[in-house]
Short mmCIF file of C-alpha atoms in Angstrom, two decimals:
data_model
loop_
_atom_site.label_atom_id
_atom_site.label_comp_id
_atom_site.label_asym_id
_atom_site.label_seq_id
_atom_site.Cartn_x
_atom_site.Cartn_y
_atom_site.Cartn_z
CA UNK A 1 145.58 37.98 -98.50
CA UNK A 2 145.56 38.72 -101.74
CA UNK A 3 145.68 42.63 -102.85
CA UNK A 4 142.65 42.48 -104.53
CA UNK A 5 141.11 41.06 -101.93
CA UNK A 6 142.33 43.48 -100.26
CA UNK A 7 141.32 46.57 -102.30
CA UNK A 8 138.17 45.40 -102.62
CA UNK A 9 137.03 43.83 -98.80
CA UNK A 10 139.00 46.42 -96.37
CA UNK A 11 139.41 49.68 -98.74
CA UNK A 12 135.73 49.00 -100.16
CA UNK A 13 137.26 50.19 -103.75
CA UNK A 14 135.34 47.98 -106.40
CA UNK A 15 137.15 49.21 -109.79
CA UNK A 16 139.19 46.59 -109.81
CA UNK A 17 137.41 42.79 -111.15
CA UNK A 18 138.45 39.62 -110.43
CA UNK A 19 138.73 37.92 -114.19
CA UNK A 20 140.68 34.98 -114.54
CA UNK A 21 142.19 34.59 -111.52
CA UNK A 22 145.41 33.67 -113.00
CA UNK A 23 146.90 37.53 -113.79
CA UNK A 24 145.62 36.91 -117.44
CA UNK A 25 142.89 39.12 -118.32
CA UNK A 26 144.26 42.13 -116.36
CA UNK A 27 140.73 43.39 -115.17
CA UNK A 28 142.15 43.34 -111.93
CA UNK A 29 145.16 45.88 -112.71
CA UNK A 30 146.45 48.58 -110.10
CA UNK A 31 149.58 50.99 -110.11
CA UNK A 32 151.47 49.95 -107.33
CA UNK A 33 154.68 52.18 -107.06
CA UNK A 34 153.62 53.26 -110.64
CA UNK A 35 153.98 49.88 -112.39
CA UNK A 36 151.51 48.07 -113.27
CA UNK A 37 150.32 45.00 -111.41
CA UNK A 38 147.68 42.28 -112.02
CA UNK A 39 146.47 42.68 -108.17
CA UNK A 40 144.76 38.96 -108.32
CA UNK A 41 148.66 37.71 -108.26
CA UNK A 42 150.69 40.06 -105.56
CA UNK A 43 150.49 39.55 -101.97
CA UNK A 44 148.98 42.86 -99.68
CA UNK A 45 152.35 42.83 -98.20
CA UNK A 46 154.50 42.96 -100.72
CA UNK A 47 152.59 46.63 -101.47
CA UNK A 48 153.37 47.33 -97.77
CA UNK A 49 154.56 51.16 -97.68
CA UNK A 50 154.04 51.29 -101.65
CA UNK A 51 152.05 54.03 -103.49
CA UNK A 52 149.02 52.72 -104.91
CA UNK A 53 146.88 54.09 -107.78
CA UNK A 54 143.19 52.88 -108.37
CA UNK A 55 139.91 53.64 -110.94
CA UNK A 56 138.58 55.53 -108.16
CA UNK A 57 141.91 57.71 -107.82
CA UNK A 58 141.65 59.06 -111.38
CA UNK A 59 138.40 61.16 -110.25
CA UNK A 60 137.50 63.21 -107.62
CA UNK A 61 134.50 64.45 -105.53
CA UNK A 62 132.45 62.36 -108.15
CA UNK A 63 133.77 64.42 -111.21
CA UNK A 64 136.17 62.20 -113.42
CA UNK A 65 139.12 62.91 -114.58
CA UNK A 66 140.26 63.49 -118.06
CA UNK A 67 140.15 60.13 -119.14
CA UNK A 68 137.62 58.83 -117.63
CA UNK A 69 135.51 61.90 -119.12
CA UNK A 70 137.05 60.90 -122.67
CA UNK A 71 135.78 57.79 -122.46
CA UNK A 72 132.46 58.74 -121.20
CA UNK A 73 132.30 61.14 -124.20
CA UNK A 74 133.69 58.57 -127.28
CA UNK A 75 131.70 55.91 -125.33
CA UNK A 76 134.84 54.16 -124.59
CA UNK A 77 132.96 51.31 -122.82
CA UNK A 78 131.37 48.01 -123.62
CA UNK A 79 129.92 45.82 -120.94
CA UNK A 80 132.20 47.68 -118.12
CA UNK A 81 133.51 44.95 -116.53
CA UNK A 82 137.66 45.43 -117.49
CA UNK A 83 136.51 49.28 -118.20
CA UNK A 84 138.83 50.48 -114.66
CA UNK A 85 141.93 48.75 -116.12
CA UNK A 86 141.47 49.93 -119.60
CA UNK A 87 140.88 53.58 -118.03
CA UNK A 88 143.67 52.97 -115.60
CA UNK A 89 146.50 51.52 -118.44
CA UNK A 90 145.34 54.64 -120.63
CA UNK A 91 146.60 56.66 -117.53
CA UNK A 92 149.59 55.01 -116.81
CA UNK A 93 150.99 55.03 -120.97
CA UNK A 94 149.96 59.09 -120.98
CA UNK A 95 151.67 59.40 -117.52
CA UNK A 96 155.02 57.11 -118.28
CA UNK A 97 155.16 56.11 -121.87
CA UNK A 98 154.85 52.74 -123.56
CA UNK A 99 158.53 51.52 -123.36
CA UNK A 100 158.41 51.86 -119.36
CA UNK A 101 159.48 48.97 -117.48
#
């Protein structure tokens, strides 16, 4: 099983799109350990006993966090559909940087 599949169909966390298929398009990104992964490509148990980091992580008890709430408030969104990743990237560069590996 895929971890997208898996994220979506047994965690019932829908963030995370299925694009391309093909780990392209990235709408399907996660943080697993703290890297980022296109989740359409990685086997649920190769995350076995990893951390993972989703959309719906980044807010809490329906209140977003920071960047979500910046990006509600610059209207940061277009059609929505790759808007978790986007959100989710922004999070990981302000958390780790862009030269991290």
């Amino acid at each position: 099983m895929l971890l997208l599949d898996f994220v979506q169909e047994q965690a019932g966390l829908t963030g995370a799109k299925r694009g391309c298929n093909e780990g392209k398009c990235g709408a399907c990104t996660l943080l697993v350990d703290e890297l980022a992964v296109k989740s359409c490509n990685v086997l649920v148990a190769r995350a076995d006993g990893c951390s993972l980091l989703t959309i719906e992580d980044l807010s809490s008890d329906g209140v977003f966090g920071p960047i979500q709430q910046a990006f509600h408030e610059k209207h940061g969104l277009q059609c929505g559909f790759c808007t978790s990743d986007t959100i989710l990237m922004t999070h990981y560069l302000v958390q780790y940087g862009p030269d991290r590996r």
